[in-house]
mmCIF file of C-alpha atoms and ligand atoms in Angstrom:
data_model
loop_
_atom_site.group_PDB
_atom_site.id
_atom_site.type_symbol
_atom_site.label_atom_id
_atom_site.label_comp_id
_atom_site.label_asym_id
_atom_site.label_seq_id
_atom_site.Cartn_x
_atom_site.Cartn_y
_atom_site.Cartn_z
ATOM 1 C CA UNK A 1 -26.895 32.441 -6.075
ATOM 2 C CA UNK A 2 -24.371 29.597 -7.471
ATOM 3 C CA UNK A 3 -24.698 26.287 -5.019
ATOM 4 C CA UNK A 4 -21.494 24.860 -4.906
ATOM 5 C CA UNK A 5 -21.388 21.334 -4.867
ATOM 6 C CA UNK A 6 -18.462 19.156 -2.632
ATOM 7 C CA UNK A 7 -15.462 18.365 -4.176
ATOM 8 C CA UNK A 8 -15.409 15.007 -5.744
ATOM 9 C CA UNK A 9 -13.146 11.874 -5.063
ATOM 10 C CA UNK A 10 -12.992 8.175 -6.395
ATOM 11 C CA UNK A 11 -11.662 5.005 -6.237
ATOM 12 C CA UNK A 12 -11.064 3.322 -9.848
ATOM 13 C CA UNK A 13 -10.148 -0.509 -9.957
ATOM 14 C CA UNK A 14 -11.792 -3.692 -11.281
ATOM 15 C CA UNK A 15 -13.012 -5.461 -8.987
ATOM 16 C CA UNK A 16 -13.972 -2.530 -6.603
ATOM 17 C CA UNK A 17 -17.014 -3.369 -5.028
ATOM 18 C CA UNK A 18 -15.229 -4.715 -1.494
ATOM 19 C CA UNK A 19 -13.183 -1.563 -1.697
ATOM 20 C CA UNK A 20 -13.084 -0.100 1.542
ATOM 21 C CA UNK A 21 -11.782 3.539 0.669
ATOM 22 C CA UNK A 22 -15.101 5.054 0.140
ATOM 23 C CA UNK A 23 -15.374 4.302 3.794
ATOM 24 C CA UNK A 24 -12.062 5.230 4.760
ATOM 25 C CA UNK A 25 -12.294 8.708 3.041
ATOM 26 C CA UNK A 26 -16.268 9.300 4.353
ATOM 27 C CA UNK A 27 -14.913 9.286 7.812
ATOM 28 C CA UNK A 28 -11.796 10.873 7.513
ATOM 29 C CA UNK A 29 -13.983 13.657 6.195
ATOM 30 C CA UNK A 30 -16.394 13.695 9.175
ATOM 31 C CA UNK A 31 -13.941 13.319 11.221
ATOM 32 C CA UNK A 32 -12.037 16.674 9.993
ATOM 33 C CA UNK A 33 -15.081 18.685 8.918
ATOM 34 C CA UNK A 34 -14.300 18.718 4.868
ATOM 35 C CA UNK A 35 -16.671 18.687 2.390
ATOM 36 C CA UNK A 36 -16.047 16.025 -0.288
ATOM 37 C CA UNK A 37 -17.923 13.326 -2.166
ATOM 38 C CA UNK A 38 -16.275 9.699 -2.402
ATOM 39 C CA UNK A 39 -17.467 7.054 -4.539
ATOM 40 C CA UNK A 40 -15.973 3.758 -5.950
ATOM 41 C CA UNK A 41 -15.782 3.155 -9.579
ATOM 42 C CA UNK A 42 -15.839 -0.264 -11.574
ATOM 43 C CA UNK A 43 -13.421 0.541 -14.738
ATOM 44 C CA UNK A 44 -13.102 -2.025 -17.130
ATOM 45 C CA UNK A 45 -9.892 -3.287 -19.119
ATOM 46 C CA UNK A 46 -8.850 -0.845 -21.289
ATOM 47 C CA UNK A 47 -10.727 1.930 -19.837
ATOM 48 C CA UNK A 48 -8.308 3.262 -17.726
ATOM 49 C CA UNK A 49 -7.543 6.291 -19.153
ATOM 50 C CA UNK A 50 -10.906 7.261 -20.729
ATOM 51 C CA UNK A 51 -12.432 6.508 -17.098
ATOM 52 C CA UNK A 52 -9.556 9.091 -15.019
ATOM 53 C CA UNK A 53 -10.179 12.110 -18.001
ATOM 54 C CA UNK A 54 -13.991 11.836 -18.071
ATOM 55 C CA UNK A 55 -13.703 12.140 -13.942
ATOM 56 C CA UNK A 56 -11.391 15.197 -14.570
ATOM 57 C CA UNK A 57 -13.484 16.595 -17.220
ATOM 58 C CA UNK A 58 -16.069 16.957 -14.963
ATOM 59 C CA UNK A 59 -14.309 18.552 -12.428
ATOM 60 C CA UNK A 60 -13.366 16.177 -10.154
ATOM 61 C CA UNK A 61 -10.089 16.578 -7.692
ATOM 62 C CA UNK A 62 -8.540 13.504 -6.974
ATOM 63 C CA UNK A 63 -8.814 9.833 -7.729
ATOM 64 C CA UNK A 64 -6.900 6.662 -6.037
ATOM 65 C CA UNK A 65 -6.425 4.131 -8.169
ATOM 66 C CA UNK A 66 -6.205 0.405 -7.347
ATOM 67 C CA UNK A 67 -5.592 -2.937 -9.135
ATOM 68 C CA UNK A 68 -4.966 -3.642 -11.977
ATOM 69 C CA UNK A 69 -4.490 0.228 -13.098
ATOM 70 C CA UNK A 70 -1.712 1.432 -11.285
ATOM 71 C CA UNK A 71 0.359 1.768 -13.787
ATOM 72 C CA UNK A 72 -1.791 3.410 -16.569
ATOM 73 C CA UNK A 73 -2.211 6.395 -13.630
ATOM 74 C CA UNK A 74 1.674 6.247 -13.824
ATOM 75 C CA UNK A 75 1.301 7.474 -17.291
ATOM 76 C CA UNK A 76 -1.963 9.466 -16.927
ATOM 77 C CA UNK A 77 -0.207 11.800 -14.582
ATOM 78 C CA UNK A 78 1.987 15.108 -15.798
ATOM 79 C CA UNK A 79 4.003 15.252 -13.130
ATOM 80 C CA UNK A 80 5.271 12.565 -10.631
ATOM 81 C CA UNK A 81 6.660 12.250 -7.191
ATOM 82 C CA UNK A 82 9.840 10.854 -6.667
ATOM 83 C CA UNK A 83 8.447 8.092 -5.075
ATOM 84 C CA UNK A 84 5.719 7.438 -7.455
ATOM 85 C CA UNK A 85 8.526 7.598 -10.870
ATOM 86 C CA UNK A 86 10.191 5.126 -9.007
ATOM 87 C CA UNK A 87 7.789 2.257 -7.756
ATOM 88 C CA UNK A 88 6.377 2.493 -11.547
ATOM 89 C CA UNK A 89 2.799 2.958 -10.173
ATOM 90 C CA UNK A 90 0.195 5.791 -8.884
ATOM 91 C CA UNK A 91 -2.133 5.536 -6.416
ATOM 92 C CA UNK A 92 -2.926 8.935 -5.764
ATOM 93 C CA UNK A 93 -3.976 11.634 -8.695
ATOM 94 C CA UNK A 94 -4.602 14.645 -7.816
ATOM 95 C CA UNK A 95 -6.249 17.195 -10.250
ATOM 96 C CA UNK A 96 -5.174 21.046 -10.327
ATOM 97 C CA UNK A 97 -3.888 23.823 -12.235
ATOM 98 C CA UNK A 98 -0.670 22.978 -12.708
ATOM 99 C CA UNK A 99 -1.900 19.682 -13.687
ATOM 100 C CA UNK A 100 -2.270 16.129 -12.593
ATOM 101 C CA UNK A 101 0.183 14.984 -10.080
ATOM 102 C CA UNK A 102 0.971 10.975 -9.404
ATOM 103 C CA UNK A 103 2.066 10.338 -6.316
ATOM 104 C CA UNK A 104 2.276 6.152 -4.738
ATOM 105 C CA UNK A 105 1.151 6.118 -0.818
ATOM 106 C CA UNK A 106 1.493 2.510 -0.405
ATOM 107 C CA UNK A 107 5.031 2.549 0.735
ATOM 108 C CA UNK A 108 4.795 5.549 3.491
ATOM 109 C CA UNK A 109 1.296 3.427 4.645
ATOM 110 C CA UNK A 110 3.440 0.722 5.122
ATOM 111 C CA UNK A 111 6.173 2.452 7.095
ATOM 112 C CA UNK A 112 3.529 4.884 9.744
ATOM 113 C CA UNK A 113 1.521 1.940 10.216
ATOM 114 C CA UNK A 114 4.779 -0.103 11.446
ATOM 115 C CA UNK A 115 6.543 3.137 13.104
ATOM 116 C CA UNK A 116 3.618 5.103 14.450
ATOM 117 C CA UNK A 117 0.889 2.389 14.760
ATOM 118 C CA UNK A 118 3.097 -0.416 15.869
ATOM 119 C CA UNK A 119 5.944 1.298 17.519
ATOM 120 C CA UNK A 120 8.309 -0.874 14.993
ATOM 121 C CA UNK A 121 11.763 0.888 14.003
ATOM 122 C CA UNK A 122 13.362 -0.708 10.755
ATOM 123 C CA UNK A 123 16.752 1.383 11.586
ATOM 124 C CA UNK A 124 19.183 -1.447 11.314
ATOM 125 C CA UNK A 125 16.826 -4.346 11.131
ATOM 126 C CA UNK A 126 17.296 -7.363 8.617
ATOM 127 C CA UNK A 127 14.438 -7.352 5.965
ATOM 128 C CA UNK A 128 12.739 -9.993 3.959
ATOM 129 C CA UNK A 129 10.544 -8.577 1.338
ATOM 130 C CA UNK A 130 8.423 -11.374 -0.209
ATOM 131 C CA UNK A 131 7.202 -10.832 -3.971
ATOM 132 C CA UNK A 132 8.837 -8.574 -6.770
ATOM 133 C CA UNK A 133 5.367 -7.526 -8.387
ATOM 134 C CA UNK A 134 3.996 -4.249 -8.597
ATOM 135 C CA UNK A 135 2.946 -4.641 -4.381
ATOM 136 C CA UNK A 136 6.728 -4.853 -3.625
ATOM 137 C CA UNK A 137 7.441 -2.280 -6.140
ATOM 138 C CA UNK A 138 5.562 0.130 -4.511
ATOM 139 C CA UNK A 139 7.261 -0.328 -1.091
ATOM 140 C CA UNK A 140 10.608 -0.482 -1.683
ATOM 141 C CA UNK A 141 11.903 3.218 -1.959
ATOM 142 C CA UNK A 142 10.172 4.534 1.493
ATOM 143 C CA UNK A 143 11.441 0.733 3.157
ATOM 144 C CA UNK A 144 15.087 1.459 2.357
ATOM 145 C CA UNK A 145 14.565 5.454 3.481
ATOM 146 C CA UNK A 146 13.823 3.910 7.109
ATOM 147 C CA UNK A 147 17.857 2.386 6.915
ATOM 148 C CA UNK A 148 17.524 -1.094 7.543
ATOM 149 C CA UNK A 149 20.644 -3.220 7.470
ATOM 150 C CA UNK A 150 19.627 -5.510 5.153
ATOM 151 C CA UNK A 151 16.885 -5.788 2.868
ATOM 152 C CA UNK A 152 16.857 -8.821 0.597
ATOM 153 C CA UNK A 153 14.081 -9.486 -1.888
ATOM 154 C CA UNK A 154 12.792 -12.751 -2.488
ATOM 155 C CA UNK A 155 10.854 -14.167 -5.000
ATOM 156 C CA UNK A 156 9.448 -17.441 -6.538
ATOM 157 C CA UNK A 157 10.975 -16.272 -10.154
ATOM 158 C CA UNK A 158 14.337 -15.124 -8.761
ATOM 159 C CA UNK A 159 14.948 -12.856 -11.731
ATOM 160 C CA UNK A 160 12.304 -10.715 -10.999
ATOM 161 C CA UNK A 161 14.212 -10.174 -7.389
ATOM 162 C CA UNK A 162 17.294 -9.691 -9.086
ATOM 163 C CA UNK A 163 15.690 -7.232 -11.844
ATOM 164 C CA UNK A 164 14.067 -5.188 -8.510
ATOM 165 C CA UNK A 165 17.087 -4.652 -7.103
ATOM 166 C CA UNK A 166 19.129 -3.142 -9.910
ATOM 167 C CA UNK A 167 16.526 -0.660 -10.170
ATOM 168 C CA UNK A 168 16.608 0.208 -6.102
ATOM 169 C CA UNK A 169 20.474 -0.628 -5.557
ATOM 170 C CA UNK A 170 21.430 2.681 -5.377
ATOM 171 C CA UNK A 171 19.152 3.969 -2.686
ATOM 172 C CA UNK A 172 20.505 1.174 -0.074
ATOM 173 C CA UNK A 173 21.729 -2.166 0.636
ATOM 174 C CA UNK A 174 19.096 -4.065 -1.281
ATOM 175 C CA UNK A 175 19.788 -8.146 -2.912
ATOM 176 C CA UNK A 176 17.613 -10.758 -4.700
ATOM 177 C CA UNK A 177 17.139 -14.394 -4.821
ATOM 178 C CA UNK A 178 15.219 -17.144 -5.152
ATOM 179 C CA UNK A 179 12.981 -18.531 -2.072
ATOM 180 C CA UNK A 180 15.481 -21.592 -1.497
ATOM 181 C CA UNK A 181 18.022 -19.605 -1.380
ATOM 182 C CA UNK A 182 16.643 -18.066 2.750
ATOM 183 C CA UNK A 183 17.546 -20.784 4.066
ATOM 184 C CA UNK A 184 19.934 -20.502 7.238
ATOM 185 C CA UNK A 185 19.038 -16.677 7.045
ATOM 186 C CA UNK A 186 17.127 -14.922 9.784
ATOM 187 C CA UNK A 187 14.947 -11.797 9.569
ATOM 188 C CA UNK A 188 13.664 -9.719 12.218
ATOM 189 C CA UNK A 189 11.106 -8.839 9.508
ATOM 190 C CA UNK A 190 9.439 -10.476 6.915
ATOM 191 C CA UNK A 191 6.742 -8.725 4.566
ATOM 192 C CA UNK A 192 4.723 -10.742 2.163
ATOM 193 C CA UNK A 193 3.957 -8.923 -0.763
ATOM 194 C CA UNK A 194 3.098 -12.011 -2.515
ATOM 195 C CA UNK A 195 -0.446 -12.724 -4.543
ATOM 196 C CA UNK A 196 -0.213 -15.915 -2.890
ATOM 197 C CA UNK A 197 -2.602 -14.814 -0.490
ATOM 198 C CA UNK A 198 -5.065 -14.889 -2.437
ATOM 199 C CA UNK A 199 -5.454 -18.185 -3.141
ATOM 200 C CA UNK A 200 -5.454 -19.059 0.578
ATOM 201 C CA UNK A 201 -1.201 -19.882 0.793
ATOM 202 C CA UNK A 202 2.120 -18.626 1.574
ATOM 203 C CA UNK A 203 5.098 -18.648 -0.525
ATOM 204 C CA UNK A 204 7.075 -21.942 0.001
ATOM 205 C CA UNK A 205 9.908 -20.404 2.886
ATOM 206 C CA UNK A 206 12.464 -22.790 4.498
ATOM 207 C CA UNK A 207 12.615 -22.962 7.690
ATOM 208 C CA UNK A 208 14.612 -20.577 9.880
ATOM 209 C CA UNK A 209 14.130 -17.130 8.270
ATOM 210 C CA UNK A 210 11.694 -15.978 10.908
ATOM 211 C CA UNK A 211 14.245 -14.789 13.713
ATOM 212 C CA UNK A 212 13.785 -15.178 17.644
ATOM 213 C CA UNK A 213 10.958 -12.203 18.227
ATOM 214 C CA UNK A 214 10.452 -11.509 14.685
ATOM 215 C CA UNK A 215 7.835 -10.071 13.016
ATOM 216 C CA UNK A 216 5.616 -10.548 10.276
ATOM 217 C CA UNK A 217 3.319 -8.368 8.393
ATOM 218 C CA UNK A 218 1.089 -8.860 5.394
ATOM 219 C CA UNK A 219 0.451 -6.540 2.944
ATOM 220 C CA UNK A 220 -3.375 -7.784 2.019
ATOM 221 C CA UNK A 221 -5.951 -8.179 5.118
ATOM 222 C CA UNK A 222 -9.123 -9.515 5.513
ATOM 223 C CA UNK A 223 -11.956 -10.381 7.745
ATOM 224 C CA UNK A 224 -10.353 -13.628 8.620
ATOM 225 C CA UNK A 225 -6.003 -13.808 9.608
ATOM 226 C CA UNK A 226 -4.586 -14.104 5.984
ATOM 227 C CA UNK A 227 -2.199 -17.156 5.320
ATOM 228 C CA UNK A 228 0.479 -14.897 6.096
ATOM 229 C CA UNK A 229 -0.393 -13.665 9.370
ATOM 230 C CA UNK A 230 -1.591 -17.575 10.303
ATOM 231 C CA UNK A 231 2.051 -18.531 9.421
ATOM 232 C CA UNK A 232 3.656 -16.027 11.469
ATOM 233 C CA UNK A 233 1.366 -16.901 14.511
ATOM 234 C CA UNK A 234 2.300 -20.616 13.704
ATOM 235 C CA UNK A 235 6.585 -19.487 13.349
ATOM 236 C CA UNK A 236 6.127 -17.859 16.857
ATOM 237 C CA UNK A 237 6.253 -13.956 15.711
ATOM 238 C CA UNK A 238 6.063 -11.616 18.209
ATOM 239 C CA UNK A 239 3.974 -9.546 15.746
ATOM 240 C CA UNK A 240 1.778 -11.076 12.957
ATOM 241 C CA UNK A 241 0.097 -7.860 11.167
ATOM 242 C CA UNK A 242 -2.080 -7.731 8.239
ATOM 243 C CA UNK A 243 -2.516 -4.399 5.952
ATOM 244 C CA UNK A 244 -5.767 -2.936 7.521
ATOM 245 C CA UNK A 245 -3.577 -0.437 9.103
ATOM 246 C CA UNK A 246 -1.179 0.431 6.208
ATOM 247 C CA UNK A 247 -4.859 0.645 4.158
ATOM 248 C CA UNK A 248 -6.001 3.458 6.392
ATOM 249 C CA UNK A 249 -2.427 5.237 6.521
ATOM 250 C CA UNK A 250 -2.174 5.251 2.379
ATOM 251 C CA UNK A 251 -5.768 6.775 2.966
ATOM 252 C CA UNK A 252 -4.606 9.060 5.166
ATOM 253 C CA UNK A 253 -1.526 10.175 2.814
ATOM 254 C CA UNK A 254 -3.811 11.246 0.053
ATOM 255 C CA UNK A 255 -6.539 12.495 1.889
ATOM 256 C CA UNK A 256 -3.298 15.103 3.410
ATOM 257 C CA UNK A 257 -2.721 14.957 -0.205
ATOM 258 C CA UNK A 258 -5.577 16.439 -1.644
ATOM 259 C CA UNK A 259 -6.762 18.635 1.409
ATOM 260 C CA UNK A 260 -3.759 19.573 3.886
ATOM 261 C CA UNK A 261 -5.199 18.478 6.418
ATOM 262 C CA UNK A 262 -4.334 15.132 8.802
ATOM 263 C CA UNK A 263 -6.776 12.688 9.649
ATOM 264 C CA UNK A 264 -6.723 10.718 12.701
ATOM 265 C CA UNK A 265 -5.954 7.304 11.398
ATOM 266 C CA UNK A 266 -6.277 5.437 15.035
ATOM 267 C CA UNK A 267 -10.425 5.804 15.395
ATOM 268 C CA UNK A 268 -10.906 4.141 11.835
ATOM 269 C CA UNK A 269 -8.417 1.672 11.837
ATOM 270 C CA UNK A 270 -10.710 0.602 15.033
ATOM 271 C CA UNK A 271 -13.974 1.298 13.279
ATOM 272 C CA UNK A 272 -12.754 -1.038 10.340
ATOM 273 C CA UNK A 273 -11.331 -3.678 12.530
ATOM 274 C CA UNK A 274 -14.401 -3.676 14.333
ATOM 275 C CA UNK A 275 -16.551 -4.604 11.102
ATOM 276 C CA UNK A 276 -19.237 -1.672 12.135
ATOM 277 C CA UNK A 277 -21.108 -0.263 9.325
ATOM 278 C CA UNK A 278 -20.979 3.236 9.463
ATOM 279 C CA UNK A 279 -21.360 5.378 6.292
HETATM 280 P P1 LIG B 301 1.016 -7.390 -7.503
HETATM 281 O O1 LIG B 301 0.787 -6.149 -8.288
HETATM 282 O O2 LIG B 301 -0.080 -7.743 -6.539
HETATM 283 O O3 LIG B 301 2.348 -7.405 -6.861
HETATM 284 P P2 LIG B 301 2.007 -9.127 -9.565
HETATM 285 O O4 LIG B 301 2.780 -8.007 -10.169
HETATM 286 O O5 LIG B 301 1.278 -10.080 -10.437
HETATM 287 O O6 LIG B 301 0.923 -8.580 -8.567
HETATM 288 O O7 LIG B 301 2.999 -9.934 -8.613
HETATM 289 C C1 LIG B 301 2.559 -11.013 -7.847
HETATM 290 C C2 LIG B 301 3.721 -11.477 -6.967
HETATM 291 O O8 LIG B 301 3.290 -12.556 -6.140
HETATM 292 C C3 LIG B 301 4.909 -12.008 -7.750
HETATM 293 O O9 LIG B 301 6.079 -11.743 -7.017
HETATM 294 C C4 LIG B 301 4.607 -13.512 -7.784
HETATM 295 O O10 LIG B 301 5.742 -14.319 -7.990
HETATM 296 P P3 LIG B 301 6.284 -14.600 -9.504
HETATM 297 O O11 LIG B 301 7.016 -13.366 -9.908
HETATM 298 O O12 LIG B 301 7.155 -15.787 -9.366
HETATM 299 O O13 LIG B 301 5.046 -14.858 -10.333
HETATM 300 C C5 LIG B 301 4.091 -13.714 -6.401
HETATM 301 N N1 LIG B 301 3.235 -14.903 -6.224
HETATM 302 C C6 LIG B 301 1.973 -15.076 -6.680
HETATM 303 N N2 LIG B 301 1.494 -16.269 -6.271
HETATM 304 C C7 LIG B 301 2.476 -16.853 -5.526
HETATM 305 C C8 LIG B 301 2.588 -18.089 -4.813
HETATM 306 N N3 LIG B 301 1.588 -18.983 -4.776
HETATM 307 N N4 LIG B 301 3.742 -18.344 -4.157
HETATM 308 C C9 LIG B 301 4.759 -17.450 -4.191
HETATM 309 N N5 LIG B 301 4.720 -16.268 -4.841
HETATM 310 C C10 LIG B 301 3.587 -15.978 -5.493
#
């Protein structure tokens, strides 16, 4: 008699230990009856690569992949999704015959948490994208697929804006510039996928680029409102979200991913928010 063991899943980043994914993927399991380990896993600088083929040569099926080795998975993987070859990072590996596949779920996280979660349509709608790292990267390709009317990105070092959108120009009505450079221009969206956060601040944004029932959302979250979602409460947004809710739905892409099935994103987006400890 062979015992079969579950299938096995990780999360590789440095720092991981606050990584709620483990979570995330315990109960999407429970929740839809599959059999699969989870586990976070500290990687150190360097060890990228070393880390993801030791997992695979030991049979594992899929890894996510967080900061700062999102683009190392880019090159890990043999095959990539269109997404994925064009936001330049992987989050999601998954491990089969034909291969390992890179795909990037941040982006459609982003997007059902707004549409499905929030009700939020971005048909037509004047974007600010705040950042031009690897964060706003990752977003840009399923943004523009939603058709907004606008979609400017905006960054401290404007040439990092400017270099974005060259590489995203063709895909829909995307610009660059500098911070200074908002004022006088309204958004009915603005989404901060600054680091500033994490320092406690907000980029430096002149007044008057929040429109009249405008909303905000922030791509980090925490226990407390980030500095983004304070500043949006303080600018009068009719919505100030933080990215709990795109966390769970770029959860929920790979774990559809890896075993074609959907989880039910709602119940652990509450569990989360709630701060229980389940599993
Ligand atoms: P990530 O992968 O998280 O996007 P990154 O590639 O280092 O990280 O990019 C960080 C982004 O946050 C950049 O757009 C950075 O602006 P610069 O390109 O000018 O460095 C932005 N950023 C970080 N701290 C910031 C702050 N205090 N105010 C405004 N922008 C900030």
């Amino acid at each position: 008699m062979t015992l079969s063991l579950p299938d096995q899943y990780a999360v590789m980043g440095n720092p991981i230990a606050h990584s709620q994914s483990p979570r995330i993927h315990r109960l999407f399991a429970a929740q839809t009856g599959q059999s699969l380990d989870y586990h976070a896993q500290l990687v150190e600088p360097g060890g990228f690569m070393a880390a993801a083929r030791a997992f695979q040569a030991a049979g594992g099926k899929g890894l996510n992949v967080t900061v700062p080795f999102k683009a190392d998975a880019w090159v890990f993987a043999d095959i990539l999704s269109a997404r994925a070859e064009r936001a330049g990072a992987v989050n999601t590996l998954s491990f089969g015959p034909a291969g390992v596949r890179g795909d990037n779920t941040d982006g459609p996280g982003l997007v059902r948490d707004l549409k499905i979660n929030h009700g939020y349509s971005l048909a037509g709608k004047r974007v600010l994208l705040l950042g031009a790292g690897g964060a706003a990267r990752g977003v840009l390709q399923p943004l523009l697929l939603e058709k907004p009317a606008q979609l400017v990105i905006a960054n401290r070092t404007a040439n990092r804006a400017l270099e974005l959108t060259l590489r995203f120009s063709d895909l829909g009505p995307v610009t660059g510039c500098g911070l200074a450079e908002l004022a006088g221009r309204p958004f009915h969206l603005i989404i901060n996928a600054t680091a500033a956060g994490l320092s406690d601040a907000v980029p430096p944004l002149p007044e008057g680029v929040l429109a009249a029932n405008g909303w905000c959302y922030d791509l980090m979250y925490g226990h407390e409102p980030t500095a983004f979602v304070r500043w949006g409460r303080e600018h009068g947004a009719t919505q100030s979200l933080d990215g709990l809710g795109m966390l769970v739905e770029q959860a929920a892409e790979s774990f559809y991913l890896w075993r074609g099935v959907w989880p039910e994103t709602r119940p652990v987006i509450e569990t989360l928010r709630s701060g229980a400890t389940l599993v």
